[in-house]
Amino acid sequence: PPIMIGGILIGISLSMSWVWSDRGLMRFGLAQLQIAAVLGFPLAWFAIALAAFTWGNWWIPVAAPIGTMLLAGIIVQLRDRYEKQQLMQLFAKQISPQMARLVWDRRNEIFDQGDLPPQELIATVLFMDIRSFTTISENLPPRELLSWLNDYLDAMSECIMEHGGMIDKYIGDAIMAVFGLPFPRQTPEEIQADAMKAIAACLAMDARLKTLNQRMKAEGKPLIQVGMGIHTGPLIAGSVGGKQRANYSAIGDTVNVAARVEPLNKEIVTHNLYHLLVTAETYNYVCDRYQGIQVTEIHLRGKQQETIIYSILGERTDENSPNPSV
């Protein structure tokens, strides 16, 4: 009867939509079973229909149910492609291709029914800036300036992404990057690993900058000197912006502190070989691997206690003491 056939088609449609979707079997870690179900259901239905007709002379529709199964799969795949496009629009050019694939694979951990709710988490924030950029920009034609700046930004961004960082934004010649997004870290060891990666990225950028400056010198272009500041602490991450344009970004006091640490490189030159300053909060996470020295204490506006600043001297060797002092 038509009513029975309609009920069968509706049931198949709902069941296959659940099977095809990542909210179905894959939610329980059954990706292989999902593939088997997608391939096996149409064949199973055909076998049932053939057996019913052969042995019981019962006619069971074949084309409509199998077509419904395939149509449900197509619809789900189109929806997933749309969600992936939305996700990539948020993270485009902010993370490495490897991280982008990880974000897509683990999207259920950060998305809630298609939305990207704000997350409170602990991460390491890096700010870096070019010294004397205003003077350089005044002495270069706009086209040459943009090419020179993009070469620098491209090289530095590559180092950051290679070490698991996310480019939060470019602010003129400045770069803001975050290590520890978009998945909240669950243990102190994971937070420590992010801080370690941030320091490793800075040392890699310093080495890359030396190579870049050699090329700049050969081409008669201005050499680049930078300052880098890092702080580790709680922040809020999520989609920031209006309906027409939104970016995934981090905000909070941790971001403000990192932004205030970076300009101190202009004043602190001694014991600052890499032009890299970190707060005590970050240094406590990395001191087992990287040698540092306390260079100053500052009172940041809005803070009751003074913020202790360390410069990073390099990776530790066996001869390095675990707790260097001034």
GROMACS .gro file of C-alpha atoms in nm:
model
  326
    1PRO     CA    1   0.000   0.000   0.000
    2PRO     CA    2   0.118   0.359  -0.064
    3ILE     CA    3   0.101   0.447   0.307
    4MET     CA    4   0.329   0.156   0.396
    5ILE     CA    5   0.573   0.242   0.119
    6GLY     CA    6   0.576   0.605   0.232
    7GLY     CA    7   0.645   0.498   0.590
    8ILE     CA    8   0.929   0.274   0.471
    9LEU     CA    9   1.087   0.557   0.271
   10ILE     CA   10   1.061   0.802   0.561
   11GLY     CA   11   1.216   0.548   0.799
   12ILE     CA   12   1.498   0.475   0.554
   13SER     CA   13   1.561   0.846   0.500
   14LEU     CA   14   1.590   0.921   0.871
   15SER     CA   15   1.801   0.612   0.942
   16MET     CA   16   2.044   0.674   0.657
   17SER     CA   17   2.078   1.041   0.744
   18TRP     CA   18   2.186   0.937   1.093
   19VAL     CA   19   2.425   0.672   0.958
   20TRP     CA   20   2.583   0.906   0.702
   21SER     CA   21   2.631   1.192   0.947
   22ASP     CA   22   2.928   1.232   1.181
   23ARG     CA   23   2.671   1.264   1.461
   24GLY     CA   24   2.570   0.904   1.399
   25LEU     CA   25   2.798   0.606   1.423
   26MET     CA   26   3.117   0.819   1.413
   27ARG     CA   27   3.013   0.983   1.740
   28PHE     CA   28   3.083   0.648   1.900
   29GLY     CA   29   3.411   0.600   1.714
   30LEU     CA   30   3.252   0.362   1.462
   31ALA     CA   31   3.377   0.516   1.137
   32GLN     CA   32   3.449   0.175   0.980
   33LEU     CA   33   3.101   0.052   1.072
   34GLN     CA   34   2.958   0.365   0.914
   35ILE     CA   35   3.131   0.288   0.584
   36ALA     CA   36   3.014  -0.073   0.599
   37ALA     CA   37   2.657   0.042   0.664
   38VAL     CA   38   2.659   0.292   0.378
   39LEU     CA   39   2.777   0.026   0.135
   40GLY     CA   40   2.587  -0.265   0.286
   41PHE     CA   41   2.236  -0.125   0.333
   42PRO     CA   42   2.152  -0.084  -0.038
   43LEU     CA   43   2.288  -0.434  -0.112
   44ALA     CA   44   2.105  -0.580   0.187
   45TRP     CA   45   1.779  -0.420   0.080
   46PHE     CA   46   1.819  -0.553  -0.273
   47ALA     CA   47   1.890  -0.902  -0.137
   48ILE     CA   48   1.583  -0.887   0.090
   49ALA     CA   49   1.363  -0.777  -0.198
   50LEU     CA   50   1.499  -1.050  -0.425
   51ALA     CA   51   1.453  -1.318  -0.160
   52ALA     CA   52   1.097  -1.202  -0.082
   53PHE     CA   53   1.003  -1.215  -0.448
   54THR     CA   54   1.175  -1.549  -0.516
   55TRP     CA   55   1.049  -1.745  -0.218
   56GLY     CA   56   0.739  -1.564  -0.105
   57ASN     CA   57   0.620  -1.400  -0.427
   58TRP     CA   58   0.612  -1.072  -0.239
   59TRP     CA   59   0.689  -0.754  -0.426
   60ILE     CA   60   0.901  -0.510  -0.227
   61PRO     CA   61   1.000  -0.179  -0.388
   62VAL     CA   62   1.372  -0.160  -0.471
   63ALA     CA   63   1.450   0.154  -0.670
   64ALA     CA   64   1.273   0.400  -0.439
   65PRO     CA   65   1.430   0.281  -0.110
   66ILE     CA   66   1.781   0.254  -0.256
   67GLY     CA   67   1.738   0.593  -0.422
   68THR     CA   68   1.627   0.734  -0.086
   69MET     CA   69   1.939   0.592   0.080
   70LEU     CA   70   2.166   0.752  -0.178
   71LEU     CA   71   1.976   1.081  -0.174
   72ALA     CA   72   2.004   1.100   0.205
   73GLY     CA   73   2.377   1.046   0.174
   74ILE     CA   74   2.411   1.319  -0.087
   75ILE     CA   75   2.217   1.567   0.127
   76VAL     CA   76   2.428   1.493   0.434
   77GLN     CA   77   2.750   1.525   0.235
   78LEU     CA   78   2.639   1.860   0.094
   79ARG     CA   79   2.560   1.979   0.446
   80ASP     CA   80   2.900   1.865   0.571
   81ARG     CA   81   3.068   2.045   0.281
   82TYR     CA   82   2.882   2.364   0.371
   83GLU     CA   83   2.984   2.332   0.737
   84LYS     CA   84   3.344   2.270   0.632
   85GLN     CA   85   3.336   2.579   0.413
   86GLN     CA   86   3.209   2.786   0.706
   87LEU     CA   87   3.477   2.643   0.934
   88MET     CA   88   3.756   2.709   0.686
   89GLN     CA   89   3.635   3.066   0.636
   90LEU     CA   90   3.688   3.121   1.008
   91PHE     CA   91   4.034   2.961   1.019
   92ALA     CA   92   4.159   3.036   0.667
   93LYS     CA   93   4.526   3.136   0.663
   94GLN     CA   94   4.541   3.126   1.043
   95ILE     CA   95   4.658   2.770   1.091
   96SER     CA   96   4.867   2.514   0.908
   97PRO     CA   97   4.703   2.266   0.668
   98GLN     CA   98   4.772   1.987   0.920
   99MET     CA   99   4.597   2.181   1.196
  100ALA     CA  100   4.308   2.261   0.960
  101ARG     CA  101   4.252   1.890   0.902
  102LEU     CA  102   4.266   1.828   1.276
  103VAL     CA  103   4.011   2.104   1.339
  104TRP     CA  104   3.778   1.950   1.083
  105ASP     CA  105   3.819   1.599   1.225
  106ARG     CA  106   3.751   1.723   1.581
  107ARG     CA  107   3.494   1.990   1.494
  108ASN     CA  108   3.235   1.840   1.730
  109GLU     CA  109   3.459   1.946   2.020
  110ILE     CA  110   3.434   2.316   1.936
  111PHE     CA  111   3.104   2.345   1.750
  112ASP     CA  112   2.765   2.331   1.918
  113GLN     CA  113   2.481   2.265   1.674
  114GLY     CA  114   2.658   2.453   1.396
  115ASP     CA  115   2.760   2.750   1.611
  116LEU     CA  116   3.102   2.834   1.752
  117PRO     CA  117   3.043   2.928   2.116
  118PRO     CA  118   3.310   3.119   2.313
  119GLN     CA  119   3.557   2.906   2.506
  120GLU     CA  120   3.748   2.984   2.822
  121LEU     CA  121   4.090   2.825   2.810
  122ILE     CA  122   4.457   2.870   2.899
  123ALA     CA  123   4.692   2.948   2.612
  124THR     CA  124   5.021   3.119   2.528
  125VAL     CA  125   5.001   3.449   2.338
  126LEU     CA  126   5.284   3.587   2.125
  127PHE     CA  127   5.320   3.942   1.995
  128MET     CA  128   5.600   4.047   1.762
  129ASP     CA  129   5.671   4.378   1.598
  130ILE     CA  130   5.925   4.531   1.359
  131ARG     CA  131   6.153   4.791   1.512
  132SER     CA  132   6.154   5.136   1.346
  133PHE     CA  133   5.885   5.036   1.099
  134THR     CA  134   5.754   5.392   1.070
  135THR     CA  135   6.094   5.520   0.960
  136ILE     CA  136   6.135   5.236   0.711
  137SER     CA  137   5.789   5.292   0.565
  138GLU     CA  138   5.867   5.658   0.505
  139ASN     CA  139   6.173   5.573   0.298
  140LEU     CA  140   6.025   5.302   0.076
  141PRO     CA  141   5.778   5.340  -0.212
  142PRO     CA  142   5.442   5.180  -0.126
  143ARG     CA  143   5.478   4.891  -0.370
  144GLU     CA  144   5.827   4.801  -0.244
  145LEU     CA  145   5.718   4.843   0.116
  146LEU     CA  146   5.427   4.603   0.075
  147SER     CA  147   5.645   4.343  -0.098
  148TRP     CA  148   5.912   4.376   0.173
  149LEU     CA  149   5.654   4.345   0.452
  150ASN     CA  150   5.478   4.047   0.295
  151ASP     CA  151   5.808   3.860   0.260
  152TYR     CA  152   5.864   3.910   0.632
  153LEU     CA  153   5.509   3.819   0.737
  154ASP     CA  154   5.510   3.509   0.520
  155ALA     CA  155   5.839   3.382   0.667
  156MET     CA  156   5.739   3.449   1.027
  157SER     CA  157   5.390   3.305   0.985
  158GLU     CA  158   5.533   2.987   0.841
  159CYS     CA  159   5.754   2.938   1.147
  160ILE     CA  160   5.459   2.997   1.381
  161MET     CA  161   5.233   2.751   1.201
  162GLU     CA  162   5.507   2.488   1.176
  163HIS     CA  163   5.525   2.490   1.555
  164GLY     CA  164   5.151   2.454   1.607
  165GLY     CA  165   5.062   2.821   1.655
  166MET     CA  166   4.761   3.002   1.514
  167ILE     CA  167   4.794   3.343   1.351
  168ASP     CA  168   4.530   3.544   1.531
  169LYS     CA  169   4.575   3.864   1.332
  170TYR     CA  170   4.815   4.099   1.156
  171ILE     CA  171   4.818   4.451   1.295
  172GLY     CA  172   5.013   4.648   1.040
  173ASP     CA  173   5.366   4.512   1.079
  174ALA     CA  174   5.280   4.330   1.403
  175ILE     CA  175   5.179   3.967   1.440
  176MET     CA  176   4.962   3.822   1.713
  177ALA     CA  177   4.975   3.444   1.745
  178VAL     CA  178   4.825   3.201   1.996
  179PHE     CA  179   4.949   2.857   2.097
  180GLY     CA  180   4.675   2.644   2.249
  181LEU     CA  181   4.376   2.698   2.018
  182PRO     CA  182   4.116   2.601   1.926
  183PHE     CA  183   4.096   2.296   2.156
  184PRO     CA  184   4.105   2.362   2.532
  185ARG     CA  185   4.403   2.205   2.706
  186GLN     CA  186   4.307   1.962   2.978
  187THR     CA  187   4.633   1.917   3.169
  188PRO     CA  188   4.928   2.131   3.286
  189GLU     CA  189   5.150   1.923   3.059
  190GLU     CA  190   4.951   2.030   2.754
  191ILE     CA  191   4.968   2.396   2.857
  192GLN     CA  192   5.342   2.357   2.910
  193ALA     CA  193   5.379   2.203   2.564
  194ASP     CA  194   5.212   2.508   2.408
  195ALA     CA  195   5.450   2.744   2.589
  196MET     CA  196   5.744   2.534   2.473
  197LYS     CA  197   5.620   2.550   2.115
  198ALA     CA  198   5.587   2.927   2.136
  199ILE     CA  199   5.950   2.965   2.247
  200ALA     CA  200   6.067   2.719   1.982
  201ALA     CA  201   5.876   2.918   1.718
  202CYS     CA  202   6.046   3.241   1.830
  203LEU     CA  203   6.393   3.087   1.806
  204ALA     CA  204   6.304   2.950   1.463
  205MET     CA  205   6.187   3.295   1.356
  206ASP     CA  206   6.512   3.448   1.476
  207ALA     CA  207   6.710   3.201   1.265
  208ARG     CA  208   6.479   3.252   0.967
  209LEU     CA  209   6.510   3.629   1.003
  210LYS     CA  210   6.890   3.608   0.977
  211THR     CA  211   6.854   3.427   0.645
  212LEU     CA  212   6.588   3.673   0.527
  213ASN     CA  213   6.807   3.971   0.618
  214GLN     CA  214   7.093   3.831   0.412
  215ARG     CA  215   6.866   3.836   0.110
  216MET     CA  216   6.734   4.181   0.200
  217LYS     CA  217   7.091   4.312   0.222
  218ALA     CA  218   7.182   4.163  -0.116
  219GLU     CA  219   6.873   4.326  -0.270
  220GLY     CA  220   6.947   4.662  -0.109
  221LYS     CA  221   6.637   4.651   0.109
  222PRO     CA  222   6.612   4.755   0.476
  223LEU     CA  223   6.713   4.495   0.732
  224ILE     CA  224   6.451   4.378   0.980
  225GLN     CA  225   6.482   4.381   1.356
  226VAL     CA  226   6.197   4.260   1.573
  227GLY     CA  227   6.083   4.240   1.931
  228MET     CA  228   5.882   3.948   2.069
  229GLY     CA  229   5.674   3.923   2.386
  230ILE     CA  230   5.500   3.618   2.532
  231HIS     CA  231   5.255   3.558   2.815
  232THR     CA  232   5.062   3.249   2.923
  233GLY     CA  233   4.727   3.266   3.095
  234PRO     CA  234   4.346   3.239   3.066
  235LEU     CA  235   4.162   3.394   2.775
  236ILE     CA  236   3.840   3.370   2.578
  237ALA     CA  237   3.840   3.246   2.220
  238GLY     CA  238   3.560   3.248   1.968
  239SER     CA  239   3.413   3.410   1.662
  240VAL     CA  240   3.462   3.786   1.679
  241GLY     CA  241   3.294   4.026   1.437
  242GLY     CA  242   2.962   4.105   1.278
  243LYS     CA  243   2.731   3.895   1.064
  244GLN     CA  244   2.902   4.007   0.743
  245ARG     CA  245   3.256   3.929   0.856
  246ALA     CA  246   3.378   3.730   1.155
  247ASN     CA  247   3.717   3.593   1.254
  248TYR     CA  248   3.820   3.336   1.510
  249SER     CA  249   4.017   3.532   1.770
  250ALA     CA  250   4.131   3.543   2.132
  251ILE     CA  251   4.060   3.822   2.378
  252GLY     CA  252   4.127   3.886   2.744
  253ASP     CA  253   4.385   4.008   2.994
  254THR     CA  254   4.643   3.753   2.877
  255VAL     CA  255   4.638   3.912   2.533
  256ASN     CA  256   4.680   4.259   2.682
  257VAL     CA  257   4.977   4.152   2.895
  258ALA     CA  258   5.157   3.992   2.598
  259ALA     CA  259   5.098   4.307   2.394
  260ARG     CA  260   5.255   4.519   2.672
  261VAL     CA  261   5.556   4.291   2.717
  262GLU     CA  262   5.667   4.310   2.353
  263PRO     CA  263   5.753   4.688   2.346
  264LEU     CA  264   5.990   4.638   2.641
  265ASN     CA  265   6.243   4.502   2.391
  266LYS     CA  266   6.312   4.863   2.293
  267GLU     CA  267   6.452   4.930   2.639
  268ILE     CA  268   6.590   4.592   2.742
  269VAL     CA  269   6.891   4.518   2.525
  270THR     CA  270   7.135   4.357   2.767
  271HIS     CA  271   7.094   3.978   2.804
  272ASN     CA  272   6.835   3.987   2.526
  273LEU     CA  273   7.009   3.813   2.236
  274TYR     CA  274   6.689   3.693   2.070
  275HIS     CA  275   6.484   4.008   2.144
  276LEU     CA  276   6.245   3.773   2.321
  277LEU     CA  277   6.084   3.862   2.654
  278VAL     CA  278   5.844   3.644   2.849
  279THR     CA  279   5.652   3.679   3.171
  280ALA     CA  280   5.728   3.467   3.476
  281GLU     CA  281   5.407   3.274   3.409
  282THR     CA  282   5.544   3.157   3.075
  283TYR     CA  283   5.899   3.109   3.199
  284ASN     CA  284   5.782   2.877   3.476
  285TYR     CA  285   5.648   2.645   3.205
  286VAL     CA  286   5.961   2.650   2.986
  287CYS     CA  287   6.251   2.689   3.232
  288ASP     CA  288   6.332   2.318   3.224
  289ARG     CA  289   6.419   2.342   2.854
  290TYR     CA  290   6.511   2.705   2.796
  291GLN     CA  291   6.755   2.919   2.989
  292GLY     CA  292   6.637   3.265   3.086
  293ILE     CA  293   6.732   3.554   3.306
  294GLN     CA  294   6.515   3.798   3.496
  295VAL     CA  295   6.563   4.141   3.342
  296THR     CA  296   6.298   4.361   3.501
  297GLU     CA  297   5.979   4.393   3.702
  298ILE     CA  298   5.705   4.622   3.577
  299HIS     CA  299   5.375   4.739   3.717
  300LEU     CA  300   5.116   4.702   3.445
  301ARG     CA  301   4.809   4.919   3.462
  302GLY     CA  302   4.523   4.734   3.626
  303LYS     CA  303   4.754   4.485   3.798
  304GLN     CA  304   4.807   4.485   4.173
  305GLN     CA  305   5.129   4.285   4.164
  306GLU     CA  306   5.433   4.360   3.955
  307THR     CA  307   5.492   4.148   3.647
  308ILE     CA  308   5.831   3.976   3.636
  309ILE     CA  309   5.994   3.968   3.293
  310TYR     CA  310   6.257   3.722   3.171
  311SER     CA  311   6.461   3.721   2.855
  312ILE     CA  312   6.526   3.388   2.685
  313LEU     CA  313   6.895   3.309   2.639
  314GLY     CA  314   6.854   2.988   2.443
  315GLU     CA  315   6.798   2.617   2.486
  316ARG     CA  316   6.948   2.460   2.792
  317THR     CA  317   7.249   2.233   2.790
  318ASP     CA  318   7.357   2.000   3.066
  319GLU     CA  319   7.586   2.271   3.201
  320ASN     CA  320   7.305   2.522   3.243
  321SER     CA  321   7.173   2.562   3.594
  322PRO     CA  322   6.797   2.511   3.628
  323ASN     CA  323   6.733   2.849   3.786
  324PRO     CA  324   6.957   3.127   3.651
  325SER     CA  325   6.947   3.458   3.833
  326VAL     CA  326   7.047   3.811   3.744
   0.00000   0.00000   0.00000
